[in-house]
PDB file of C-alpha atoms in Angstrom:
ATOM      1  CA  MET A  38    -119.639  57.117-111.736  1.00 68.00           C
ATOM      2  CA  THR A  39    -116.409  55.691-113.127  1.00 87.00           C
ATOM      3  CA  ILE A  40    -113.793  53.534-111.421  1.00 94.00           C
ATOM      4  CA  ILE A  41    -110.563  55.401-110.649  1.00 93.00           C
ATOM      5  CA  PRO A  42    -107.668  53.442-112.185  1.00 92.00           C
ATOM      6  CA  ASP A  43    -105.155  53.965-109.368  1.00 94.00           C
ATOM      7  CA  THR A  44    -104.854  55.781-106.058  1.00 95.00           C
ATOM      8  CA  LEU A  45    -102.757  58.671-107.364  1.00 97.00           C
ATOM      9  CA  ALA A  46    -105.562  59.462-109.819  1.00 97.00           C
ATOM     10  CA  LEU A  47    -107.615  60.421-106.756  1.00 97.00           C
ATOM     11  CA  ILE A  48    -105.575  63.630-106.556  1.00 98.00           C
ATOM     12  CA  GLY A  49    -107.351  66.587-108.171  1.00 98.00           C
ATOM     13  CA  ASN A  50    -110.745  66.876-109.860  1.00 97.00           C
ATOM     14  CA  THR A  51    -112.136  68.181-106.577  1.00 98.00           C
ATOM     15  CA  PRO A  52    -115.702  69.538-106.275  1.00 98.00           C
ATOM     16  CA  LEU A  53    -116.514  73.246-106.467  1.00 98.00           C
ATOM     17  CA  VAL A  54    -119.226  74.323-104.036  1.00 98.00           C
ATOM     18  CA  ARG A  55    -121.284  77.504-103.835  1.00 98.00           C
ATOM     19  CA  LEU A  56    -120.911  79.034-100.376  1.00 98.00           C
ATOM     20  CA  ALA A  57    -124.255  80.439 -99.275  1.00 98.00           C
ATOM     21  CA  GLY A  58    -123.201  82.705 -96.398  1.00 98.00           C
ATOM     22  CA  PRO A  59    -120.237  84.312 -98.182  1.00 98.00           C
ATOM     23  CA  SER A  60    -122.343  84.754-101.335  1.00 98.00           C
ATOM     24  CA  ALA A  61    -125.042  86.569 -99.379  1.00 98.00           C
ATOM     25  CA  ALA A  62    -122.461  88.729 -97.617  1.00 98.00           C
ATOM     26  CA  ALA A  63    -120.837  89.709-100.911  1.00 98.00           C
ATOM     27  CA  GLY A  64    -124.001  90.157-102.957  1.00 98.00           C
ATOM     28  CA  ALA A  65    -122.298  87.894-105.459  1.00 98.00           C
ATOM     29  CA  GLU A  66    -121.503  84.233-106.106  1.00 98.00           C
ATOM     30  CA  ILE A  67    -118.647  82.811-104.022  1.00 98.00           C
ATOM     31  CA  PHE A  68    -117.366  79.332-104.850  1.00 99.00           C
ATOM     32  CA  GLY A  69    -114.935  77.174-102.874  1.00 98.00           C
ATOM     33  CA  LYS A  70    -112.692  74.496-104.404  1.00 98.00           C
ATOM     34  CA  CYS A  71    -112.942  71.571-101.966  1.00 98.00           C
ATOM     35  CA  GLU A  72    -109.282  70.582-101.732  1.00 98.00           C
ATOM     36  CA  PHE A  73    -109.884  68.677 -98.487  1.00 98.00           C
ATOM     37  CA  VAL A  74    -111.324  65.942-100.736  1.00 98.00           C
ATOM     38  CA  ASN A  75    -107.809  65.028-101.916  1.00 98.00           C
ATOM     39  CA  PRO A  76    -106.308  61.830-100.389  1.00 97.00           C
ATOM     40  CA  GLY A  77    -104.034  63.868 -98.122  1.00 97.00           C
ATOM     41  CA  ALA A  78    -106.924  66.241 -97.312  1.00 97.00           C
ATOM     42  CA  SER A  79    -105.259  69.345 -98.756  1.00 97.00           C
ATOM     43  CA  VAL A  80    -104.459  71.270-101.924  1.00 98.00           C
ATOM     44  CA  LYS A  81    -100.790  70.352-101.472  1.00 97.00           C
ATOM     45  CA  ASP A  82    -101.380  66.843-102.825  1.00 98.00           C
ATOM     46  CA  ARG A  83    -101.439  68.395-106.297  1.00 98.00           C
ATOM     47  CA  ALA A  84     -97.998  69.971-105.955  1.00 98.00           C
ATOM     48  CA  ALA A  85     -96.591  66.818-104.340  1.00 98.00           C
ATOM     49  CA  LEU A  86     -97.647  64.645-107.270  1.00 98.00           C
ATOM     50  CA  PHE A  87     -96.245  67.025-109.905  1.00 98.00           C
ATOM     51  CA  ILE A  88     -92.971  67.530-108.026  1.00 98.00           C
ATOM     52  CA  VAL A  89     -92.401  63.769-107.772  1.00 98.00           C
ATOM     53  CA  ARG A  90     -93.302  63.154-111.405  1.00 98.00           C
ATOM     54  CA  ASP A  91     -91.013  65.973-112.512  1.00 98.00           C
ATOM     55  CA  ALA A  92     -88.092  64.506-110.529  1.00 98.00           C
ATOM     56  CA  GLU A  93     -88.743  61.106-112.100  1.00 98.00           C
ATOM     57  CA  GLU A  94     -88.930  62.506-115.631  1.00 97.00           C
ATOM     58  CA  ARG A  95     -85.635  64.364-115.168  1.00 97.00           C
ATOM     59  CA  GLY A  96     -83.949  61.236-113.832  1.00 97.00           C
ATOM     60  CA  LEU A  97     -83.308  62.728-110.413  1.00 96.00           C
ATOM     61  CA  LEU A  98     -85.446  60.228-108.513  1.00 97.00           C
ATOM     62  CA  GLN A  99     -84.576  56.579-108.945  1.00 95.00           C
ATOM     63  CA  PRO A 100     -86.426  53.463-107.660  1.00 96.00           C
ATOM     64  CA  GLY A 101     -86.047  53.177-103.896  1.00 95.00           C
ATOM     65  CA  GLY A 102     -84.949  56.811-103.617  1.00 98.00           C
ATOM     66  CA  THR A 103     -85.762  59.352-100.934  1.00 98.00           C
ATOM     67  CA  ILE A 104     -87.760  62.588-101.121  1.00 98.00           C
ATOM     68  CA  VAL A 105     -86.766  65.317 -98.673  1.00 98.00           C
ATOM     69  CA  GLU A 106     -88.779  68.445 -98.025  1.00 97.00           C
ATOM     70  CA  GLY A 107     -89.180  71.325 -95.613  1.00 94.00           C
ATOM     71  CA  THR A 108     -92.865  72.014 -95.041  1.00 91.00           C
ATOM     72  CA  ALA A 109     -95.473  73.386 -92.674  1.00 83.00           C
ATOM     73  CA  GLY A 110     -97.062  69.950 -92.902  1.00 87.00           C
ATOM     74  CA  ASN A 111     -99.535  69.564 -95.745  1.00 94.00           C
ATOM     75  CA  THR A 112     -96.965  69.264 -98.543  1.00 95.00           C
ATOM     76  CA  GLY A 113     -95.128  66.704 -96.450  1.00 95.00           C
ATOM     77  CA  ILE A 114     -98.316  64.703 -96.046  1.00 96.00           C
ATOM     78  CA  GLY A 115     -98.936  64.821 -99.791  1.00 97.00           C
ATOM     79  CA  LEU A 116     -95.357  63.809-100.550  1.00 98.00           C
ATOM     80  CA  ALA A 117     -95.501  60.921 -98.073  1.00 97.00           C
ATOM     81  CA  LEU A 118     -98.664  59.564 -99.687  1.00 98.00           C
ATOM     82  CA  VAL A 119     -97.291  59.883-103.222  1.00 98.00           C
ATOM     83  CA  ALA A 120     -93.975  58.364-102.119  1.00 98.00           C
ATOM     84  CA  ASN A 121     -95.738  55.416-100.487  1.00 98.00           C
ATOM     85  CA  ALA A 122     -97.675  54.759-103.696  1.00 97.00           C
ATOM     86  CA  LYS A 123     -94.454  54.857-105.731  1.00 97.00           C
ATOM     87  CA  GLY A 124     -92.077  53.050-103.366  1.00 97.00           C
ATOM     88  CA  TYR A 125     -89.974  55.985-102.126  1.00 98.00           C
ATOM     89  CA  ARG A 126     -88.908  57.071 -98.632  1.00 98.00           C
ATOM     90  CA  THR A 127     -89.682  60.531 -97.264  1.00 98.00           C
ATOM     91  CA  ILE A 128     -87.807  62.753 -94.835  1.00 98.00           C
ATOM     92  CA  ILE A 129     -89.876  65.748 -93.735  1.00 97.00           C
ATOM     93  CA  VAL A 130     -88.430  68.763 -91.916  1.00 96.00           C
ATOM     94  CA  MET A 131     -91.096  70.814 -90.157  1.00 92.00           C
ATOM     95  CA  PRO A 132     -91.213  73.699 -87.666  1.00 92.00           C
ATOM     96  CA  GLU A 133     -92.166  72.436 -84.234  1.00 92.00           C
ATOM     97  CA  THR A 134     -94.862  75.136 -84.066  1.00 88.00           C
ATOM     98  CA  GLN A 135     -97.224  73.237 -86.385  1.00 87.00           C
ATOM     99  CA  SER A 136    -100.282  71.368 -85.136  1.00 87.00           C
ATOM    100  CA  ARG A 137     -99.937  68.005 -83.434  1.00 91.00           C
ATOM    101  CA  GLU A 138    -102.370  66.531 -85.958  1.00 94.00           C
ATOM    102  CA  LYS A 139     -99.853  67.193 -88.736  1.00 92.00           C
ATOM    103  CA  THR A 140     -96.929  65.625 -86.902  1.00 94.00           C
ATOM    104  CA  ASP A 141     -99.008  62.598 -85.901  1.00 95.00           C
ATOM    105  CA  THR A 142    -100.245  62.191 -89.474  1.00 95.00           C
ATOM    106  CA  LEU A 143     -96.747  62.317 -90.964  1.00 96.00           C
ATOM    107  CA  ARG A 144     -95.487  59.690 -88.540  1.00 96.00           C
ATOM    108  CA  ALA A 145     -98.515  57.492 -89.249  1.00 97.00           C
ATOM    109  CA  LEU A 146     -97.729  57.725 -92.976  1.00 97.00           C
ATOM    110  CA  GLY A 147     -94.235  56.395 -92.338  1.00 97.00           C
ATOM    111  CA  ALA A 148     -92.307  59.601 -93.006  1.00 97.00           C
ATOM    112  CA  GLU A 149     -89.112  60.279 -91.097  1.00 97.00           C
ATOM    113  CA  LEU A 150     -90.003  63.499 -89.304  1.00 96.00           C
ATOM    114  CA  VAL A 151     -87.412  66.081 -88.269  1.00 96.00           C
ATOM    115  CA  LEU A 152     -88.869  68.831 -86.057  1.00 95.00           C
ATOM    116  CA  VAL A 153     -86.864  72.050 -85.794  1.00 94.00           C
ATOM    117  CA  PRO A 154     -87.351  75.352 -83.924  1.00 93.00           C
ATOM    118  CA  ALA A 155     -89.062  78.086 -85.918  1.00 90.00           C
ATOM    119  CA  ALA A 156     -86.525  80.467 -87.472  1.00 90.00           C
ATOM    120  CA  PRO A 157     -86.604  83.297 -90.034  1.00 88.00           C
ATOM    121  CA  PHE A 158     -85.802  82.427 -93.639  1.00 87.00           C
ATOM    122  CA  SER A 159     -82.561  84.421 -93.341  1.00 88.00           C
ATOM    123  CA  SER A 160     -81.304  81.924 -90.738  1.00 93.00           C
ATOM    124  CA  PRO A 161     -79.464  78.733 -91.768  1.00 92.00           C
ATOM    125  CA  CYS A 162     -81.667  77.009 -89.177  1.00 92.00           C
ATOM    126  CA  HIS A 163     -84.848  77.710 -91.155  1.00 93.00           C
ATOM    127  CA  PHE A 164     -86.651  74.470 -91.943  1.00 93.00           C
ATOM    128  CA  VAL A 165     -86.273  74.928 -95.707  1.00 93.00           C
ATOM    129  CA  HIS A 166     -82.485  75.296 -95.502  1.00 95.00           C
ATOM    130  CA  GLN A 167     -82.197  72.353 -93.137  1.00 96.00           C
ATOM    131  CA  SER A 168     -84.184  70.164 -95.524  1.00 97.00           C
ATOM    132  CA  ARG A 169     -81.905  71.133 -98.421  1.00 97.00           C
ATOM    133  CA  ARG A 170     -78.799  70.156 -96.432  1.00 97.00           C
ATOM    134  CA  ILE A 171     -80.333  66.810 -95.470  1.00 97.00           C
ATOM    135  CA  ALA A 172     -81.134  66.099 -99.123  1.00 97.00           C
ATOM    136  CA  GLU A 173     -77.564  66.936-100.137  1.00 97.00           C
ATOM    137  CA  GLU A 174     -76.171  64.595 -97.470  1.00 97.00           C
ATOM    138  CA  THR A 175     -78.549  61.652 -98.121  1.00 96.00           C
ATOM    139  CA  PRO A 176     -77.542  59.202-100.890  1.00 96.00           C
ATOM    140  CA  GLY A 177     -80.253  58.773-103.529  1.00 95.00           C
ATOM    141  CA  ALA A 178     -82.279  61.719-102.208  1.00 97.00           C
ATOM    142  CA  VAL A 179     -83.949  64.591-104.042  1.00 98.00           C
ATOM    143  CA  TRP A 180     -84.998  67.887-102.502  1.00 98.00           C
ATOM    144  CA  ALA A 181     -88.603  68.695-103.393  1.00 98.00           C
ATOM    145  CA  ASN A 182     -87.989  72.453-102.999  1.00 97.00           C
ATOM    146  CA  GLN A 183     -91.694  73.314-103.175  1.00 96.00           C
ATOM    147  CA  PHE A 184     -91.147  77.073-102.827  1.00 96.00           C
ATOM    148  CA  ASP A 185     -88.969  77.498-105.925  1.00 97.00           C
ATOM    149  CA  ASN A 186     -89.720  74.342-107.917  1.00 98.00           C
ATOM    150  CA  VAL A 187     -92.168  75.481-110.605  1.00 98.00           C
ATOM    151  CA  ALA A 188     -93.502  71.945-111.015  1.00 98.00           C
ATOM    152  CA  ASN A 189     -95.591  73.102-108.048  1.00 98.00           C
ATOM    153  CA  ARG A 190     -97.392  75.870-109.925  1.00 98.00           C
ATOM    154  CA  ARG A 191     -97.633  73.751-113.088  1.00 98.00           C
ATOM    155  CA  ALA A 192     -99.933  71.442-111.118  1.00 98.00           C
ATOM    156  CA  HIS A 193    -102.348  74.359-110.828  1.00 98.00           C
ATOM    157  CA  VAL A 194    -101.942  75.683-114.376  1.00 98.00           C
ATOM    158  CA  VAL A 195    -102.924  72.362-115.958  1.00 98.00           C
ATOM    159  CA  GLY A 196    -105.052  71.034-113.086  1.00 98.00           C
ATOM    160  CA  THR A 197    -106.771  73.430-110.691  1.00 98.00           C
ATOM    161  CA  ALA A 198    -107.289  76.281-113.181  1.00 98.00           C
ATOM    162  CA  GLU A 199    -108.652  73.972-115.880  1.00 98.00           C
ATOM    163  CA  GLU A 200    -111.041  72.389-113.378  1.00 98.00           C
ATOM    164  CA  ILE A 201    -112.336  75.737-112.116  1.00 98.00           C
ATOM    165  CA  TRP A 202    -112.834  77.014-115.675  1.00 98.00           C
ATOM    166  CA  THR A 203    -114.775  73.897-116.645  1.00 98.00           C
ATOM    167  CA  GLN A 204    -116.823  73.742-113.445  1.00 98.00           C
ATOM    168  CA  MET A 205    -117.856  77.390-113.822  1.00 98.00           C
ATOM    169  CA  ASP A 206    -118.588  77.038-117.556  1.00 98.00           C
ATOM    170  CA  GLY A 207    -116.032  79.740-118.227  1.00 98.00           C
ATOM    171  CA  ARG A 208    -118.148  82.288-116.328  1.00 98.00           C
ATOM    172  CA  ILE A 209    -115.675  83.484-113.735  1.00 98.00           C
ATOM    173  CA  ASP A 210    -114.827  87.066-112.842  1.00 98.00           C
ATOM    174  CA  GLY A 211    -112.202  86.590-110.160  1.00 98.00           C
ATOM    175  CA  PHE A 212    -109.997  84.210-108.220  1.00 99.00           C
ATOM    176  CA  THR A 213    -108.118  84.747-104.971  1.00 98.00           C
ATOM    177  CA  CYS A 214    -106.169  82.836-102.345  1.00 98.00           C
ATOM    178  CA  ALA A 215    -103.388  83.290 -99.831  1.00 98.00           C
ATOM    179  CA  VAL A 216     -99.770  82.413-100.557  1.00 98.00           C
ATOM    180  CA  GLY A 217     -97.400  79.980 -98.919  1.00 96.00           C
ATOM    181  CA  THR A 218     -95.201  78.806-101.781  1.00 96.00           C
ATOM    182  CA  GLY A 219     -97.144  80.826-104.346  1.00 98.00           C
ATOM    183  CA  GLY A 220     -97.869  77.776-106.458  1.00 98.00           C
ATOM    184  CA  THR A 221    -101.653  77.895-106.183  1.00 98.00           C
ATOM    185  CA  LEU A 222    -102.111  81.628-106.745  1.00 98.00           C
ATOM    186  CA  ALA A 223     -99.599  81.844-109.585  1.00 98.00           C
ATOM    187  CA  GLY A 224    -100.642  78.598-111.244  1.00 98.00           C
ATOM    188  CA  VAL A 225    -104.378  79.212-111.125  1.00 98.00           C
ATOM    189  CA  GLY A 226    -103.812  82.827-112.128  1.00 98.00           C
ATOM    190  CA  LEU A 227    -101.736  81.889-115.165  1.00 98.00           C
ATOM    191  CA  GLY A 228    -104.173  79.160-116.135  1.00 98.00           C
ATOM    192  CA  LEU A 229    -107.259  81.350-115.890  1.00 98.00           C
ATOM    193  CA  LYS A 230    -105.615  84.327-117.602  1.00 98.00           C
ATOM    194  CA  ALA A 231    -104.756  82.059-120.523  1.00 98.00           C
ATOM    195  CA  LYS A 232    -108.491  81.389-120.860  1.00 98.00           C
ATOM    196  CA  ASP A 233    -109.673  84.967-120.323  1.00 98.00           C
ATOM    197  CA  ASP A 234    -107.328  87.825-119.468  1.00 98.00           C
ATOM    198  CA  ARG A 235    -110.254  89.721-117.925  1.00 98.00           C
ATOM    199  CA  VAL A 236    -110.388  87.365-114.912  1.00 98.00           C
ATOM    200  CA  THR A 237    -109.134  89.333-111.890  1.00 98.00           C
ATOM    201  CA  ILE A 238    -106.478  87.546-109.837  1.00 98.00           C
ATOM    202  CA  ALA A 239    -106.102  88.766-106.254  1.00 98.00           C
ATOM    203  CA  LEU A 240    -103.677  87.988-103.464  1.00 98.00           C
ATOM    204  CA  THR A 241    -105.236  87.526-100.048  1.00 98.00           C
ATOM    205  CA  ASP A 242    -102.442  87.974 -97.503  1.00 97.00           C
ATOM    206  CA  PRO A 243    -102.617  87.227 -93.775  1.00 96.00           C
ATOM    207  CA  ASP A 244    -101.217  89.691 -91.255  1.00 96.00           C
ATOM    208  CA  GLY A 245     -97.473  89.264 -90.815  1.00 94.00           C
ATOM    209  CA  ALA A 246     -96.816  88.440 -94.476  1.00 96.00           C
ATOM    210  CA  ALA A 247     -94.938  90.782 -96.795  1.00 96.00           C
ATOM    211  CA  LEU A 248     -96.602  90.236-100.160  1.00 97.00           C
ATOM    212  CA  TYR A 249     -99.531  92.629 -99.685  1.00 97.00           C
ATOM    213  CA  ASP A 250     -97.151  95.591 -99.526  1.00 97.00           C
ATOM    214  CA  TYR A 251     -95.057  94.176-102.361  1.00 97.00           C
ATOM    215  CA  TYR A 252     -97.971  94.039-104.794  1.00 97.00           C
ATOM    216  CA  ALA A 253     -99.524  97.257-103.481  1.00 96.00           C
ATOM    217  CA  HIS A 254     -96.378  99.391-103.125  1.00 96.00           C
ATOM    218  CA  GLY A 255     -93.435  97.438-104.557  1.00 96.00           C
ATOM    219  CA  GLU A 256     -91.841  96.805-101.156  1.00 96.00           C
ATOM    220  CA  LEU A 257     -91.587  93.566 -99.191  1.00 96.00           C
ATOM    221  CA  LYS A 258     -92.841  94.726 -95.809  1.00 93.00           C
ATOM    222  CA  SER A 259     -94.728  92.837 -93.112  1.00 92.00           C
ATOM    223  CA  GLU A 260     -97.110  94.137 -90.461  1.00 89.00           C
ATOM    224  CA  GLY A 261     -98.613  92.236 -87.551  1.00 92.00           C
ATOM    225  CA  SER A 262     -98.679  88.455 -87.212  1.00 93.00           C
ATOM    226  CA  SER A 263    -100.877  85.452 -87.923  1.00 95.00           C
ATOM    227  CA  VAL A 264    -101.358  82.002 -86.411  1.00 94.00           C
ATOM    228  CA  ALA A 265    -102.474  80.551 -89.773  1.00 94.00           C
ATOM    229  CA  GLU A 266    -100.313  77.598 -90.765  1.00 92.00           C
ATOM    230  CA  GLY A 267     -98.830  77.172 -94.225  1.00 91.00           C
ATOM    231  CA  ILE A 268     -99.527  80.683 -95.554  1.00 95.00           C
ATOM    232  CA  GLY A 269     -97.674  83.972 -95.295  1.00 94.00           C
ATOM    233  CA  GLN A 270     -94.543  84.703 -97.300  1.00 95.00           C
ATOM    234  CA  GLY A 271     -91.728  87.217 -96.995  1.00 94.00           C
ATOM    235  CA  ARG A 272     -90.059  86.798-100.396  1.00 95.00           C
ATOM    236  CA  ILE A 273     -90.816  86.315-104.071  1.00 97.00           C
ATOM    237  CA  THR A 274     -90.454  82.578-104.520  1.00 97.00           C
ATOM    238  CA  GLY A 275     -89.682  80.883-107.814  1.00 98.00           C
ATOM    239  CA  ASN A 276     -93.358  79.969-108.086  1.00 98.00           C
ATOM    240  CA  LEU A 277     -94.424  83.594-107.629  1.00 98.00           C
ATOM    241  CA  GLU A 278     -92.177  85.011-110.338  1.00 98.00           C
ATOM    242  CA  GLY A 279     -94.417  86.363-113.086  1.00 97.00           C
ATOM    243  CA  ALA A 280     -97.623  85.699-111.143  1.00 98.00           C
ATOM    244  CA  PRO A 281    -100.452  87.776-112.678  1.00 98.00           C
ATOM    245  CA  VAL A 282    -101.635  89.555-109.524  1.00 98.00           C
ATOM    246  CA  ASP A 283    -104.129  92.339-110.297  1.00 98.00           C
ATOM    247  CA  THR A 284    -105.056  93.410-106.769  1.00 98.00           C
ATOM    248  CA  GLN A 285    -104.429  92.476-103.149  1.00 98.00           C
ATOM    249  CA  PHE A 286    -106.116  92.280 -99.757  1.00 98.00           C
ATOM    250  CA  ARG A 287    -104.899  91.858 -96.200  1.00 97.00           C
ATOM    251  CA  VAL A 288    -107.088  89.733 -93.898  1.00 98.00           C
ATOM    252  CA  SER A 289    -106.721  89.374 -90.134  1.00 97.00           C
ATOM    253  CA  ASP A 290    -106.945  86.094 -88.244  1.00 97.00           C
ATOM    254  CA  ALA A 291    -110.103  87.356 -86.548  1.00 96.00           C
ATOM    255  CA  GLU A 292    -111.833  87.940 -89.888  1.00 97.00           C
ATOM    256  CA  GLY A 293    -110.686  84.580 -91.189  1.00 98.00           C
ATOM    257  CA  TRP A 294    -111.859  82.817 -88.038  1.00 98.00           C
ATOM    258  CA  LYS A 295    -115.270  84.480 -88.342  1.00 98.00           C
ATOM    259  CA  TRP A 296    -115.773  82.725 -91.675  1.00 98.00           C
ATOM    260  CA  VAL A 297    -114.359  79.408 -90.453  1.00 98.00           C
ATOM    261  CA  ARG A 298    -116.891  79.531 -87.619  1.00 98.00           C
ATOM    262  CA  ARG A 299    -119.799  80.540 -89.861  1.00 98.00           C
ATOM    263  CA  LEU A 300    -119.063  77.929 -92.504  1.00 98.00           C
ATOM    264  CA  LEU A 301    -118.949  75.282 -89.781  1.00 98.00           C
ATOM    265  CA  SER A 302    -122.106  76.343 -87.921  1.00 98.00           C
ATOM    266  CA  GLU A 303    -124.199  77.352 -90.951  1.00 98.00           C
ATOM    267  CA  GLU A 304    -122.990  75.139 -93.805  1.00 98.00           C
ATOM    268  CA  GLY A 305    -121.395  72.101 -92.165  1.00 98.00           C
ATOM    269  CA  LEU A 306    -117.872  72.662 -93.480  1.00 98.00           C
ATOM    270  CA  CYS A 307    -114.995  72.139 -91.041  1.00 98.00           C
ATOM    271  CA  LEU A 308    -112.025  74.089 -92.381  1.00 98.00           C
ATOM    272  CA  GLY A 309    -108.691  75.545 -91.342  1.00 97.00           C
ATOM    273  CA  LEU A 310    -107.830  79.210 -90.854  1.00 98.00           C
ATOM    274  CA  SER A 311    -106.205  79.575 -94.283  1.00 98.00           C
ATOM    275  CA  ALA A 312    -109.529  78.634 -95.896  1.00 98.00           C
ATOM    276  CA  GLY A 313    -111.326  81.223 -93.757  1.00 98.00           C
ATOM    277  CA  ILE A 314    -108.848  83.890 -94.817  1.00 98.00           C
ATOM    278  CA  ASN A 315    -109.323  82.872 -98.457  1.00 98.00           C
ATOM    279  CA  VAL A 316    -113.107  83.150 -98.170  1.00 98.00           C
ATOM    280  CA  ALA A 317    -112.808  86.592 -96.552  1.00 98.00           C
ATOM    281  CA  GLY A 318    -110.604  87.649 -99.465  1.00 98.00           C
ATOM    282  CA  ALA A 319    -113.081  86.260-101.995  1.00 98.00           C
ATOM    283  CA  ILE A 320    -115.864  88.336-100.421  1.00 98.00           C
ATOM    284  CA  ARG A 321    -113.748  91.490-100.670  1.00 98.00           C
ATOM    285  CA  LEU A 322    -112.862  90.757-104.279  1.00 98.00           C
ATOM    286  CA  ALA A 323    -116.498  90.105-105.195  1.00 98.00           C
ATOM    287  CA  ARG A 324    -117.551  93.381-103.600  1.00 98.00           C
ATOM    288  CA  GLU A 325    -114.939  95.212-105.674  1.00 98.00           C
ATOM    289  CA  LEU A 326    -116.055  93.456-108.859  1.00 98.00           C
ATOM    290  CA  GLY A 327    -119.696  94.281-108.178  1.00 97.00           C
ATOM    291  CA  SER A 328    -123.084  92.710-107.600  1.00 97.00           C
ATOM    292  CA  GLY A 329    -123.588  89.369-109.280  1.00 95.00           C
ATOM    293  CA  SER A 330    -119.895  88.723-109.918  1.00 98.00           C
ATOM    294  CA  ARG A 331    -118.586  85.154-109.710  1.00 98.00           C
ATOM    295  CA  VAL A 332    -115.470  84.550-107.619  1.00 99.00           C
ATOM    296  CA  ALA A 333    -113.666  81.319-106.774  1.00 99.00           C
ATOM    297  CA  THR A 334    -111.224  80.522-103.992  1.00 98.00           C
ATOM    298  CA  VAL A 335    -109.570  77.488-102.421  1.00 98.00           C
ATOM    299  CA  LEU A 336    -110.731  75.636 -99.314  1.00 98.00           C
ATOM    300  CA  CYS A 337    -107.183  74.495 -98.649  1.00 97.00           C
ATOM    301  CA  ASP A 338    -107.556  71.690 -96.140  1.00 97.00           C
ATOM    302  CA  THR A 339    -109.716  70.158 -93.442  1.00 97.00           C
ATOM    303  CA  GLY A 340    -110.308  71.665 -90.030  1.00 97.00           C
ATOM    304  CA  PHE A 341    -109.819  68.204 -88.532  1.00 96.00           C
ATOM    305  CA  ARG A 342    -106.102  68.908 -88.954  1.00 95.00           C
ATOM    306  CA  TYR A 343    -106.392  71.704 -86.357  1.00 95.00           C
ATOM    307  CA  LEU A 344    -108.444  70.193 -83.542  1.00 96.00           C
ATOM    308  CA  SER A 345    -105.699  70.870 -80.993  1.00 94.00           C
ATOM    309  CA  THR A 346    -105.128  74.413 -82.249  1.00 95.00           C
ATOM    310  CA  LEU A 347    -107.697  76.506 -84.130  1.00 96.00           C
ATOM    311  CA  HIS A 348    -110.706  74.443 -83.078  1.00 97.00           C
ATOM    312  CA  ASN A 349    -109.592  74.366 -79.423  1.00 97.00           C
ATOM    313  CA  PRO A 350    -111.208  77.272 -77.487  1.00 96.00           C
ATOM    314  CA  GLU A 351    -108.353  77.508 -74.973  1.00 96.00           C
ATOM    315  CA  TRP A 352    -105.788  77.744 -77.757  1.00 96.00           C
ATOM    316  CA  ARG A 353    -107.781  80.487 -79.485  1.00 96.00           C
ATOM    317  CA  VAL A 354    -108.222  82.577 -76.360  1.00 95.00           C
ATOM    318  CA  ALA A 355    -104.481  82.399 -75.648  1.00 96.00           C
ATOM    319  CA  ARG A 356    -103.880  83.894 -79.098  1.00 94.00           C
ATOM    320  CA  GLY A 357    -106.483  86.612 -78.945  1.00 92.00           C
ATOM    321  CA  LEU A 358    -109.186  84.912 -81.030  1.00 93.00           C
ATOM    322  CA  PRO A 359    -112.791  84.593 -79.837  1.00 89.00           C
ATOM    323  CA  ALA A 360    -113.520  81.413 -77.868  1.00 80.00           C
TER     324      ALA A 360
END
């Protein structure tokens, strides 16, 4: 064991765990990157750190400045932690539909939280557009712009992908995850393809998102809906441009919840719905690749962030999920 030199160095270098139940179900080896080990308990800490460093290097963020972002929660939490460590303020704009745990966490971290009604991206009231306007109107502020700022995916090209490659001794056949900003899928995909172009990169899309049809048929088209927070995208973001997507899957909330429940009851992992959807996608990819294949995915965040929602039986029943 070595001593970590500073708190920001705690971000990344997360463990990779073999998932027994999913591996048995796939007849293959399924591995989960434990991103809940990050200080902010999610994969978004990586993007937050790279976005802030990029703004500093370009001279956009000065001492005592403010970071503004529109987020479903986890990126805001990561930004608030990084900002605290570096002496910046944060203003976070978030849809009011997100879990109470996220809003409580952001306030506890000292972020100024602006909750707005959920709105489609085409509306000027969408949380992303509102965050951009706040950044433009706030002296000394920068807009993190996680969806189109490619510092996001660079965090995964040089960080997450390198870690997975090393942890799996270069023996990896496939990688998959869902998309919110696209940074994780595109960044890990680019990083792994640079090591071995034969690695299959797959999108795992929740119901209600448009990317499955885009990669399958060339058309942005959504079907159904999902209660998963932080994933599901209706456009090609800056981070997704040029993403090396080889194949795609669509996973329902019910299928994702099945794996959240099994991983909790059988393996002692408390995860969110996005992680369950990712695991379901990894199983499908492994089955396509064949017996004995080795597939990695991302366990995006902790289920403790969804105690009032996903892990609340009454909430699930009201949304058509098993109690």
